[in-house]
PDB file of C-alpha atoms and ligand atoms in Angstrom:
ATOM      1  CA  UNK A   1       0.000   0.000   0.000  1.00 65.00           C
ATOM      2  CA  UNK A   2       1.548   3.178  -1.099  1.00 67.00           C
ATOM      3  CA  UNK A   3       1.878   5.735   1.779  1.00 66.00           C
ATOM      4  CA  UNK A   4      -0.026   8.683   0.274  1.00 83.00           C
ATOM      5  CA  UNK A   5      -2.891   6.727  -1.306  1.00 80.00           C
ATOM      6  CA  UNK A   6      -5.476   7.535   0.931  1.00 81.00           C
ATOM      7  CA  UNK A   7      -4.214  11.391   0.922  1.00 84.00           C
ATOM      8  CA  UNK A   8      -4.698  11.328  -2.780  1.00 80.00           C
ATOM      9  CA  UNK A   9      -8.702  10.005  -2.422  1.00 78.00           C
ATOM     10  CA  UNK A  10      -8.981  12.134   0.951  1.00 80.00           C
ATOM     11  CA  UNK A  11      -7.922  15.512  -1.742  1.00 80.00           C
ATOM     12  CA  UNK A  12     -10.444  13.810  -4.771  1.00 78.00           C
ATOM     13  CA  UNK A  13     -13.511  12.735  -3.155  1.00 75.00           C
ATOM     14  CA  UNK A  14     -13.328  15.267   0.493  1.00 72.00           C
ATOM     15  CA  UNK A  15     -12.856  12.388   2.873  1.00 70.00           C
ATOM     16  CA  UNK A  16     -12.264   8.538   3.326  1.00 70.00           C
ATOM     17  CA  UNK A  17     -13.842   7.146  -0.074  1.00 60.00           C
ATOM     18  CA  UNK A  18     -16.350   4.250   1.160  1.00 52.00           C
ATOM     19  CA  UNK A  19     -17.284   6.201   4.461  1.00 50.00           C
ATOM     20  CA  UNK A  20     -18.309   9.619   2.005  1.00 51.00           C
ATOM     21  CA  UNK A  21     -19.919   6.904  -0.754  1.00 55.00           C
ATOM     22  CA  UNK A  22     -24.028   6.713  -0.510  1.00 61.00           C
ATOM     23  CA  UNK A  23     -25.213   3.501   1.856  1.00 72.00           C
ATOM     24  CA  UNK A  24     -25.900   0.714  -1.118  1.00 82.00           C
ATOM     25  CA  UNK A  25     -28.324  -2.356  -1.041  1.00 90.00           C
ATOM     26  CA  UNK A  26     -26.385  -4.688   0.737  1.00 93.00           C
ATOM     27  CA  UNK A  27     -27.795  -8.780   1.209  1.00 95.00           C
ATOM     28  CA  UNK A  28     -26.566 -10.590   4.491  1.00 95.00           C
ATOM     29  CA  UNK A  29     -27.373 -14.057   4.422  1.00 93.00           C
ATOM     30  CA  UNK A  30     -25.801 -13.989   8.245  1.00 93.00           C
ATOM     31  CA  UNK A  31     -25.413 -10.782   9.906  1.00 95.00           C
ATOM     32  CA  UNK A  32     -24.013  -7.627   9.089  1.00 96.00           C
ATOM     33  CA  UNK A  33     -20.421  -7.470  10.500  1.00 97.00           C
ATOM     34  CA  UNK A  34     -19.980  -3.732  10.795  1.00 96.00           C
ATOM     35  CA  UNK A  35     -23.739  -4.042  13.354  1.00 96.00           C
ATOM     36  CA  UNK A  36     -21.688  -6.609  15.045  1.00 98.00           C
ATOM     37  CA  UNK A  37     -17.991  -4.825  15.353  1.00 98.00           C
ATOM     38  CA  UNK A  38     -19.458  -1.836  16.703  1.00 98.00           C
ATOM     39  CA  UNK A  39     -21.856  -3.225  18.938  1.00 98.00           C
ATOM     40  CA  UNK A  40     -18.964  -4.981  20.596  1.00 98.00           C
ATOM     41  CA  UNK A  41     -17.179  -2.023  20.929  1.00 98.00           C
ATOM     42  CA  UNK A  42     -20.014  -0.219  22.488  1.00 98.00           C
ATOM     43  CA  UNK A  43     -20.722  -3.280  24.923  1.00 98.00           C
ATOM     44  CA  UNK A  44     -16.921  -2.945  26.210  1.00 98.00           C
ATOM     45  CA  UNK A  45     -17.385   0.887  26.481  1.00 98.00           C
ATOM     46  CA  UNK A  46     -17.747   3.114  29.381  1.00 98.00           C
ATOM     47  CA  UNK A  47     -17.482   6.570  30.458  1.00 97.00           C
ATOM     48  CA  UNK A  48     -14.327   5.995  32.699  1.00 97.00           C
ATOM     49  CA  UNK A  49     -12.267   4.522  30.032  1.00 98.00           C
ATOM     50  CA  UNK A  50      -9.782   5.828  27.149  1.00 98.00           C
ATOM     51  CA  UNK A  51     -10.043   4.062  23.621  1.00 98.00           C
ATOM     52  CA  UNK A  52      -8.139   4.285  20.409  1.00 98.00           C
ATOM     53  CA  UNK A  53      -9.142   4.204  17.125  1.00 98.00           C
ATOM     54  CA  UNK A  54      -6.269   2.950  14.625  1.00 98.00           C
ATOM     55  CA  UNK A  55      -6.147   4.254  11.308  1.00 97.00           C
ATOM     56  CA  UNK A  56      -9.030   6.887  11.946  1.00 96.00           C
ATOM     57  CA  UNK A  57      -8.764   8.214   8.668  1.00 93.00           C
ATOM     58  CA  UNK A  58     -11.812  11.759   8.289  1.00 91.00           C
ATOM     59  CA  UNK A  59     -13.135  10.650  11.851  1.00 93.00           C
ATOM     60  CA  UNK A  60     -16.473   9.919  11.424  1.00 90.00           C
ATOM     61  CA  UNK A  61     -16.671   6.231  13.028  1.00 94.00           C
ATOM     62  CA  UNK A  62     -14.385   8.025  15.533  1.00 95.00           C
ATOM     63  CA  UNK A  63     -16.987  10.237  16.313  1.00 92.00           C
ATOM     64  CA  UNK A  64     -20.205   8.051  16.273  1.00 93.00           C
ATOM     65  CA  UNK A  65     -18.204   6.236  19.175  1.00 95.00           C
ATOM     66  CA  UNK A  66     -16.673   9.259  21.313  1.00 94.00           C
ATOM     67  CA  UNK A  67     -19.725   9.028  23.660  1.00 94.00           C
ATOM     68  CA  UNK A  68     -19.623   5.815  24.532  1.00 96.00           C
ATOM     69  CA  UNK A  69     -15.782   6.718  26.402  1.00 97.00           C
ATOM     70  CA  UNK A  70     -13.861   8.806  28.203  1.00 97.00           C
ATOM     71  CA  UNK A  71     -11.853   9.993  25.680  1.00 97.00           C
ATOM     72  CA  UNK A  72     -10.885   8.500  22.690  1.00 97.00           C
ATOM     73  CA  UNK A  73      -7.613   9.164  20.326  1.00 98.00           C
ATOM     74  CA  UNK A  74      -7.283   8.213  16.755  1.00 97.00           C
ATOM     75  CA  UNK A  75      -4.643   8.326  14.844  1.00 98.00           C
ATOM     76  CA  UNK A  76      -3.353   7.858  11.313  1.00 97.00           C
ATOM     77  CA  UNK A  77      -0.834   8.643   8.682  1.00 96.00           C
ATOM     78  CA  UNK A  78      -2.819  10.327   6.325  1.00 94.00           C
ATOM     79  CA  UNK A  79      -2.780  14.251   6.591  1.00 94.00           C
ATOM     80  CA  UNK A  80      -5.261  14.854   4.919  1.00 91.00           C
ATOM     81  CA  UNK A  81      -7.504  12.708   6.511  1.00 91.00           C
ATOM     82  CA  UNK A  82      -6.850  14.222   9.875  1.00 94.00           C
ATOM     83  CA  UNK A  83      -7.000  17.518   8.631  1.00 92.00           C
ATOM     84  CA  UNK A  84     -10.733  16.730   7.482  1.00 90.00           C
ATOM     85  CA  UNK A  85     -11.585  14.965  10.953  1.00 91.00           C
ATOM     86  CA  UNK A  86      -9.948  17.898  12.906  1.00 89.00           C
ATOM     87  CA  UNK A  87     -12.152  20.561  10.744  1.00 86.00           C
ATOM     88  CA  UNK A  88     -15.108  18.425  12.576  1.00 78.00           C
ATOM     89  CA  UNK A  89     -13.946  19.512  16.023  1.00 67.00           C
ATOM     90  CA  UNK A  90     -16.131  22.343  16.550  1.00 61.00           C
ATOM     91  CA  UNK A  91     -18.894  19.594  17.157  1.00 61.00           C
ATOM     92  CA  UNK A  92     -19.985  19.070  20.965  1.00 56.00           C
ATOM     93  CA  UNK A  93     -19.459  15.164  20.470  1.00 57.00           C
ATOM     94  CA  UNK A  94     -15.701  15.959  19.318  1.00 66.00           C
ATOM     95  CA  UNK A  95     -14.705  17.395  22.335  1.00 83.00           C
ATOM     96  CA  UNK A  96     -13.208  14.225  24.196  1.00 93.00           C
ATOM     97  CA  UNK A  97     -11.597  12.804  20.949  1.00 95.00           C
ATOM     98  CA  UNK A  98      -7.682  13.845  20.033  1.00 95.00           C
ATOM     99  CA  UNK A  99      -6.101  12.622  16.937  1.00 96.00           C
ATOM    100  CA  UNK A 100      -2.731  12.594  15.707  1.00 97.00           C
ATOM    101  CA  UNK A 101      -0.413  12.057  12.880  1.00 97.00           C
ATOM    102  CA  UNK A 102       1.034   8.339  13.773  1.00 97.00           C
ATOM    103  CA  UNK A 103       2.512   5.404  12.360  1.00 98.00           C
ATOM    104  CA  UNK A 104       0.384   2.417  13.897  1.00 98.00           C
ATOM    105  CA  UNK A 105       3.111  -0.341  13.839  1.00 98.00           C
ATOM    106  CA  UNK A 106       5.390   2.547  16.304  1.00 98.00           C
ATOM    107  CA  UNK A 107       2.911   4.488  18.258  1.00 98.00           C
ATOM    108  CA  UNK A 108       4.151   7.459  21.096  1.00 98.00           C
ATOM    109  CA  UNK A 109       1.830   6.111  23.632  1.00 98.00           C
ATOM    110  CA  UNK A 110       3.209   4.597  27.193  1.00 98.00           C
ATOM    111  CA  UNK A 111       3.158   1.098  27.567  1.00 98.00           C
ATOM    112  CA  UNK A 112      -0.622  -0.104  29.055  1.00 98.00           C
ATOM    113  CA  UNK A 113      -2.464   3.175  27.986  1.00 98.00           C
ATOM    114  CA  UNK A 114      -5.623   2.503  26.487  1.00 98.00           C
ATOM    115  CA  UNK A 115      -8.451  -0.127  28.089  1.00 98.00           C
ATOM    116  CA  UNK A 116      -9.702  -0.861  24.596  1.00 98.00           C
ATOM    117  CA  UNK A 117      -7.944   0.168  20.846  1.00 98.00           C
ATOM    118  CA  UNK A 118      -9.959  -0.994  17.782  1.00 98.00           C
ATOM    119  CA  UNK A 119      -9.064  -0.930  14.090  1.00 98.00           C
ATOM    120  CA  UNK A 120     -11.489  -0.906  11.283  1.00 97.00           C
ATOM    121  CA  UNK A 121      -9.927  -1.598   8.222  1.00 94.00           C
ATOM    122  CA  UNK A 122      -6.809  -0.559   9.238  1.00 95.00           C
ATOM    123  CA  UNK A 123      -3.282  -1.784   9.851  1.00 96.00           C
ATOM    124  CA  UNK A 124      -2.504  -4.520  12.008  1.00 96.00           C
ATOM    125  CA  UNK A 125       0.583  -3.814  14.100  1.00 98.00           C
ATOM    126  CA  UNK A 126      -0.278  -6.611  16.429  1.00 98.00           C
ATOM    127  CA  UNK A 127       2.932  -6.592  18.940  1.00 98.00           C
ATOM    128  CA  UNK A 128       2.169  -2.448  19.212  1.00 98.00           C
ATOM    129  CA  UNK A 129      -1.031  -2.781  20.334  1.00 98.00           C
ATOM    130  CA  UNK A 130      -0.019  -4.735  22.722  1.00 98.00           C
ATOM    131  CA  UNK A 131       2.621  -2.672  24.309  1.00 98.00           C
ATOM    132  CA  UNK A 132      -0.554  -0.035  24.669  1.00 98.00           C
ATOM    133  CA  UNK A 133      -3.245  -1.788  25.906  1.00 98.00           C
ATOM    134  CA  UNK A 134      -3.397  -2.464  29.852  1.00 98.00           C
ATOM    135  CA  UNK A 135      -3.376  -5.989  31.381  1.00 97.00           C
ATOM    136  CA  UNK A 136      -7.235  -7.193  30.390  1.00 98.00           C
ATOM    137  CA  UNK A 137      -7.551  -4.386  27.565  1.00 98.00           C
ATOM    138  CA  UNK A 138      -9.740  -5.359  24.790  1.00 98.00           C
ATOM    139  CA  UNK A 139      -8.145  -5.412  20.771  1.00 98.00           C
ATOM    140  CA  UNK A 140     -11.289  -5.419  18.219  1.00 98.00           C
ATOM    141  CA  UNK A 141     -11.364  -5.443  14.898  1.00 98.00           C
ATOM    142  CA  UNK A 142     -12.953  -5.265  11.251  1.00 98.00           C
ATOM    143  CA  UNK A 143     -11.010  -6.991   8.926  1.00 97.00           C
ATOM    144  CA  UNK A 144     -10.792  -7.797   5.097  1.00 96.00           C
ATOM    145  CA  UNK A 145     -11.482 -11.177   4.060  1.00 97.00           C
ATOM    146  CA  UNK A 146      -9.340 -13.398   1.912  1.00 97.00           C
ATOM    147  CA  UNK A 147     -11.952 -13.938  -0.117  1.00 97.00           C
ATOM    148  CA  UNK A 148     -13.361 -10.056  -0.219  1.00 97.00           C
ATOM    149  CA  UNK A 149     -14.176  -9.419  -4.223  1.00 97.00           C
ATOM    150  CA  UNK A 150     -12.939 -12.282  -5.525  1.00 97.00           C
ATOM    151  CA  UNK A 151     -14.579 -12.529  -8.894  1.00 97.00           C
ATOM    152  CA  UNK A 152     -13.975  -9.051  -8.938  1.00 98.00           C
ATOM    153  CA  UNK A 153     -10.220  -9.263  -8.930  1.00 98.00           C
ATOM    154  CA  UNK A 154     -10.089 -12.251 -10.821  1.00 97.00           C
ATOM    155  CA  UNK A 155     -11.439 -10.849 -14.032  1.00 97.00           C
ATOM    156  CA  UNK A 156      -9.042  -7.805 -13.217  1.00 97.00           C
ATOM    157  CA  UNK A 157      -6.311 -10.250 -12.444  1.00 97.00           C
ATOM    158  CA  UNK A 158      -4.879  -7.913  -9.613  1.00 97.00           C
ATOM    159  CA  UNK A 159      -5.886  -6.187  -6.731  1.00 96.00           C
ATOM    160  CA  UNK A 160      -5.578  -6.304  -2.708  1.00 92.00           C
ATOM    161  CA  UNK A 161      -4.498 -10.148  -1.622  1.00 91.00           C
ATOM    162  CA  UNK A 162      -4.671 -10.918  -5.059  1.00 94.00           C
ATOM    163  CA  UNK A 163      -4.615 -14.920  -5.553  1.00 92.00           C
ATOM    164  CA  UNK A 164      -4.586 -15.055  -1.366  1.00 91.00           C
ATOM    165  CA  UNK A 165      -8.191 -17.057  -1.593  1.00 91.00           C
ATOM    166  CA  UNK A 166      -7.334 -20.265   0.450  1.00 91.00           C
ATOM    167  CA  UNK A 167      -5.492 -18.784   3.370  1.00 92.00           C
ATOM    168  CA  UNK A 168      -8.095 -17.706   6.261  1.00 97.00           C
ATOM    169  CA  UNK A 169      -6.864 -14.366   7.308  1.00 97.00           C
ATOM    170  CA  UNK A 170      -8.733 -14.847   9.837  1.00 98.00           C
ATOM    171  CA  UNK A 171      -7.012 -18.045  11.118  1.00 98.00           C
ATOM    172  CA  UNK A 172      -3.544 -16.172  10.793  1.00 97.00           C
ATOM    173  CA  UNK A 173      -4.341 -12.767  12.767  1.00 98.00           C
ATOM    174  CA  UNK A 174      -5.588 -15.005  15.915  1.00 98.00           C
ATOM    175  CA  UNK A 175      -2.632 -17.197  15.519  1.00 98.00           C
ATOM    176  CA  UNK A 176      -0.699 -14.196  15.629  1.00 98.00           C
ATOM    177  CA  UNK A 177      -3.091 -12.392  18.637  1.00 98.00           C
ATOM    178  CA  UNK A 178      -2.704 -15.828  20.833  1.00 98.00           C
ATOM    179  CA  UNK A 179       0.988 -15.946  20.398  1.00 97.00           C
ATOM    180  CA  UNK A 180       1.369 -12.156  21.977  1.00 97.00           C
ATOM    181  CA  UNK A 181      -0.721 -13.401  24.802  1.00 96.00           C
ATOM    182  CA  UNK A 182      -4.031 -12.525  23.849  1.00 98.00           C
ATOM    183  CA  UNK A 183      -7.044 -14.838  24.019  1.00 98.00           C
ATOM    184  CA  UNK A 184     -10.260 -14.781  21.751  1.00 98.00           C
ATOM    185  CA  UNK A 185     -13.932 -13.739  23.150  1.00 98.00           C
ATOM    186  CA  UNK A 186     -15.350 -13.385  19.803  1.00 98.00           C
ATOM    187  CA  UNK A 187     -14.150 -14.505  16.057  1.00 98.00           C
ATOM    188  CA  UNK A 188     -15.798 -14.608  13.128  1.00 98.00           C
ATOM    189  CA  UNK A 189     -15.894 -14.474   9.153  1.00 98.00           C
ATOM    190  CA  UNK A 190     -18.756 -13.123   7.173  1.00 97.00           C
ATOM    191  CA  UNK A 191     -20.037 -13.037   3.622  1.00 97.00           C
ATOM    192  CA  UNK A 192     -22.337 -10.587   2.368  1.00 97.00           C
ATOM    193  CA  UNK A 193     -23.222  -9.107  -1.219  1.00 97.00           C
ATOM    194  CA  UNK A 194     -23.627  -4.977  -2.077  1.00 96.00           C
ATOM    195  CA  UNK A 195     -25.588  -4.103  -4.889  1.00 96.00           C
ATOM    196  CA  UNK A 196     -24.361  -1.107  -6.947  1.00 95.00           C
ATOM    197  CA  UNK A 197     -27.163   0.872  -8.900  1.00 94.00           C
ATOM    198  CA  UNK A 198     -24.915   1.560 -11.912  1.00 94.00           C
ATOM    199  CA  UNK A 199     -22.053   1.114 -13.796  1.00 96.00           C
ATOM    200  CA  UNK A 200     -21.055   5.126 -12.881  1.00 94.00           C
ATOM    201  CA  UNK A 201     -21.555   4.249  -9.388  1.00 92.00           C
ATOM    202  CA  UNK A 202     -19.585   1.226  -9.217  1.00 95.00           C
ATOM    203  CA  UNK A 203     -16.772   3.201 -10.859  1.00 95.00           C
ATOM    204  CA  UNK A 204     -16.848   5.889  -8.437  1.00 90.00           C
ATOM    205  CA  UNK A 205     -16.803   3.097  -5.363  1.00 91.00           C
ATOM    206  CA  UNK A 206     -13.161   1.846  -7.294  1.00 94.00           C
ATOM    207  CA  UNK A 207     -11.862   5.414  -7.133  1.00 91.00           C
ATOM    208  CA  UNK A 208     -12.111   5.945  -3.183  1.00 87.00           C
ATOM    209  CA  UNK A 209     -10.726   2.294  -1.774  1.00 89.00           C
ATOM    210  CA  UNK A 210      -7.830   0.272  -2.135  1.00 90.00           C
ATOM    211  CA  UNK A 211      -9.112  -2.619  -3.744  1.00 94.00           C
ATOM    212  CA  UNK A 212      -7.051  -1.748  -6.584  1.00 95.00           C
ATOM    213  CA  UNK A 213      -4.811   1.031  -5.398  1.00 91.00           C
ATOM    214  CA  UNK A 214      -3.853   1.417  -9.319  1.00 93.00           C
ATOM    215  CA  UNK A 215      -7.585   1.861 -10.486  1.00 95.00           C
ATOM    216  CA  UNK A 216      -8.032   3.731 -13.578  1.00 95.00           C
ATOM    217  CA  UNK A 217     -11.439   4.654 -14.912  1.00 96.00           C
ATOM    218  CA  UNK A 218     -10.154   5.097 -18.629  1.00 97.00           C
ATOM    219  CA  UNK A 219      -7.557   2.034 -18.337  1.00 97.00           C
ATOM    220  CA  UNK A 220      -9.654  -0.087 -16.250  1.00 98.00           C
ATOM    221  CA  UNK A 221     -12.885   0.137 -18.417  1.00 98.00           C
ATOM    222  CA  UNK A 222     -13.374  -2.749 -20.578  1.00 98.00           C
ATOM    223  CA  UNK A 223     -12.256  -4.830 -17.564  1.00 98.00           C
ATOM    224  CA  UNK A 224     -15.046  -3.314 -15.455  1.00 98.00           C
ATOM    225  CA  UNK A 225     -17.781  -3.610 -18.324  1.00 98.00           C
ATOM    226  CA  UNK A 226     -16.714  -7.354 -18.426  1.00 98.00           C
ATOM    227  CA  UNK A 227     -17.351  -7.335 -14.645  1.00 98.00           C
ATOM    228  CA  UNK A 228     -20.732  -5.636 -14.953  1.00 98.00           C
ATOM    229  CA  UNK A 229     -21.897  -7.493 -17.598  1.00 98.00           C
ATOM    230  CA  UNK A 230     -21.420 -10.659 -15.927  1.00 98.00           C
ATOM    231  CA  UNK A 231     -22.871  -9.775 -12.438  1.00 98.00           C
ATOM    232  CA  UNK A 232     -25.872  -7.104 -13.307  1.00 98.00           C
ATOM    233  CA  UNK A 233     -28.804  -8.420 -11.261  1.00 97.00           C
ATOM    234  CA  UNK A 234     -32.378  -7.194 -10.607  1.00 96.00           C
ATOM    235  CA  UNK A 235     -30.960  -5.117  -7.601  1.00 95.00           C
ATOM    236  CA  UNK A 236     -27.664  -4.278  -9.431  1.00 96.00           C
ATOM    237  CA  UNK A 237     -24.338  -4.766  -9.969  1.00 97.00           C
ATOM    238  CA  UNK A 238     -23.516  -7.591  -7.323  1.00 97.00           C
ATOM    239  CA  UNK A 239     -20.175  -7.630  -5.215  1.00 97.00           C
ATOM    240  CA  UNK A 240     -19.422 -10.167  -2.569  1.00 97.00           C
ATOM    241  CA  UNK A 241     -17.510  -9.277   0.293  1.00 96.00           C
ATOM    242  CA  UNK A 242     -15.935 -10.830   2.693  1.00 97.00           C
ATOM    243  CA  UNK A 243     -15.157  -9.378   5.818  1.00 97.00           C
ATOM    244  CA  UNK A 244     -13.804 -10.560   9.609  1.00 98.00           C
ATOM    245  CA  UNK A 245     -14.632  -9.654  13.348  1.00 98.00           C
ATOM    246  CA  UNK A 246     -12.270  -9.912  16.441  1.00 98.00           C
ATOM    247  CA  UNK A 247     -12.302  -9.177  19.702  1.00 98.00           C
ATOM    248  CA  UNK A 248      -9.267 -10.109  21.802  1.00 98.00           C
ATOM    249  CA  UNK A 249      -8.474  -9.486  25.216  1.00 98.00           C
ATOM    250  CA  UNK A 250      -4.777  -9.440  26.780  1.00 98.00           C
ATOM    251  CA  UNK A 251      -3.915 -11.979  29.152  1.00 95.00           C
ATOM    252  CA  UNK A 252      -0.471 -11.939  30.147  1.00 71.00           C
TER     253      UNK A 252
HETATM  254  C1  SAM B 301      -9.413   1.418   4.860  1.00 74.49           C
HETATM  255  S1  SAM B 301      -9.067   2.946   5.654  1.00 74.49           S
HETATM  256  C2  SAM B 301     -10.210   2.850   7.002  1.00 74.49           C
HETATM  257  C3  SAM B 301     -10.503   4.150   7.631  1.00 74.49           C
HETATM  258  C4  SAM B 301     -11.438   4.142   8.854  1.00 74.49           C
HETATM  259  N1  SAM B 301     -10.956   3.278   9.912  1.00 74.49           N
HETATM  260  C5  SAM B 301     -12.856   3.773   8.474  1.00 74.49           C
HETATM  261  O1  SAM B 301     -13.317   2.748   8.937  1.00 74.49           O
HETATM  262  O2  SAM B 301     -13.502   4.515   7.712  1.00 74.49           O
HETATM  263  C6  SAM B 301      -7.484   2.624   6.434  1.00 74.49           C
HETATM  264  C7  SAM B 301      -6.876   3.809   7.153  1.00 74.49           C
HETATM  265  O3  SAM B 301      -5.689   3.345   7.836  1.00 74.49           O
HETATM  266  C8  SAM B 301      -4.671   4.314   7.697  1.00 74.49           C
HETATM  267  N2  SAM B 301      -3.353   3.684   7.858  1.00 74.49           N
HETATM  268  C9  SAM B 301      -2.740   2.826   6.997  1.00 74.49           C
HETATM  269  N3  SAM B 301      -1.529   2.458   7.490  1.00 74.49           N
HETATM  270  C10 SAM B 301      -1.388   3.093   8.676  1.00 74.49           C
HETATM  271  C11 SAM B 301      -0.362   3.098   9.676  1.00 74.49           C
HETATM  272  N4  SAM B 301       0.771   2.384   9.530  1.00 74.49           N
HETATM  273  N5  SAM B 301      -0.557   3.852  10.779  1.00 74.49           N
HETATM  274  C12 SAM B 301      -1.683   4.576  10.954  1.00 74.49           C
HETATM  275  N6  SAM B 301      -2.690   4.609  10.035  1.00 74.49           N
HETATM  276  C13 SAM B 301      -2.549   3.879   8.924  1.00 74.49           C
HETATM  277  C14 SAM B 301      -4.894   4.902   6.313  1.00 74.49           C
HETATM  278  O4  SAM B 301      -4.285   6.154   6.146  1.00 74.49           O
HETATM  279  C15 SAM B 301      -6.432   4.930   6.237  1.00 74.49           C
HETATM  280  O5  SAM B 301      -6.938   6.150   6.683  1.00 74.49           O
END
């Protein structure tokens, strides 16, 4: 992931690209992950305790959680991004959130800071968030899928995890969580479809996230039309996603 690629959709589109994009018609044949992740998050909340949010990016899931806490920080290392959640700060639910230009995987934050640190869609610096959580802290977090947009990227023949299909991310990040000492409370997979209205729209979804980090609209067209050609249904063009659901808590 190149380091100023979410700068560069930040400048184009006036924020994180997904978060800014209209809601879609999505299909869950199980349950809706993002309902899930944050419901966890707001279970483990409380007014007496300090939270951060990794890779924050304009702020707004930041800021539909800052009442649940104490005080919340999130942090990132796109400027622009934090310029755009920092313009938000004149809002009364801003008040008890800081954020600040930081690399995730080497954080400036004293050892057993923060009672809970999440990450939705962001990096995962596993030993660091460690170091910052206190003894029982809780780790959550969203996570892509191996199998996010597979057909997708097939008929592109690139794109994020490209040809990664048979290894469970998910298995790999707990294996990775137990081993620094932390032990599961809740871990999941889910698969889901969003239905874009047109091709236009579908386009503009490519520009804002890193699916392909390389997307073109001009160079990437008769690729696309092959995609929407194949999987326009009655509700529109279909996408399956896969996505994954942690929450950890540190044990020794
Ligand atoms: C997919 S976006 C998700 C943004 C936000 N969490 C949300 O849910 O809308 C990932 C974010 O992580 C940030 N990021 C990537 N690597 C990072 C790192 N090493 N340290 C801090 N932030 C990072 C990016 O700049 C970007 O804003």
């Amino acid at each position: 992931m190149s380091k100023d690629f979410y700068d560069k959709v930040a400048k184009k589109l006036g924020g994180y690209g997904y978060g800014i994009s209209p809601q879609y018609e999505k299909e869950f044949p199980a349950e809706d992950p993002e309902k899930i992740f944050k419901e966890k998050i707001i279970e483990l909340s409380s007014k007496d305790k300090t939270a951060l949010d990794i890779g924050c990016a304009d702020g707004k899931f930041t800021l539909s959680i800052a009442p649940s806490f104490q005080k919340i920080y999130g942090i990132d290392t796109s400027k622009v991004n934090l310029g755009i959640a920092e313009s938000h700060s004149d809002d009364g639910r801003s008040k008890n959130v800081e954020y600040s230009l930081q690399d995730a995987s080497n954080t400036s934050f004293n050892d057993s800071f923060f009672d809970l640190a999440y990450c939705r869609r962001g990096p995962s610096y596993y030993e660091e968030y460690c170091r910052i959580l206190k003894p029982e802290g809780y780790y959550l977090e969203i996570g892509i899928g191996e199998k996010d947009c597979t057909e997708l990227k097939k008929i592109f023949g690139r794109g994020q995890n490209y040809g990664k299909w048979d290894r469970s991310t998910l298995d790999e990040n707990l294996e990775e969580l137990q081993k620094l000492g932390f032990k599961v409370i809740f871990a999941d997979n889910f698969h889901y479809f969003e239905y874009y209205p047109s091709y236009d729209e579908f386009d503009l979804f490519l520009q804002g996230v890193p699916i392909f980090e390389d997307f073109d609209s001009e160079k990437d067209k008769k690729l696309l039309q092959k995609y929407v050609e194949k999987f326009t249904t009655d509700k529109g063009i279909q996408l399956s996603r896969h996505r994954l659901v942690m929450v950890m808590q540190k044990v020794s």
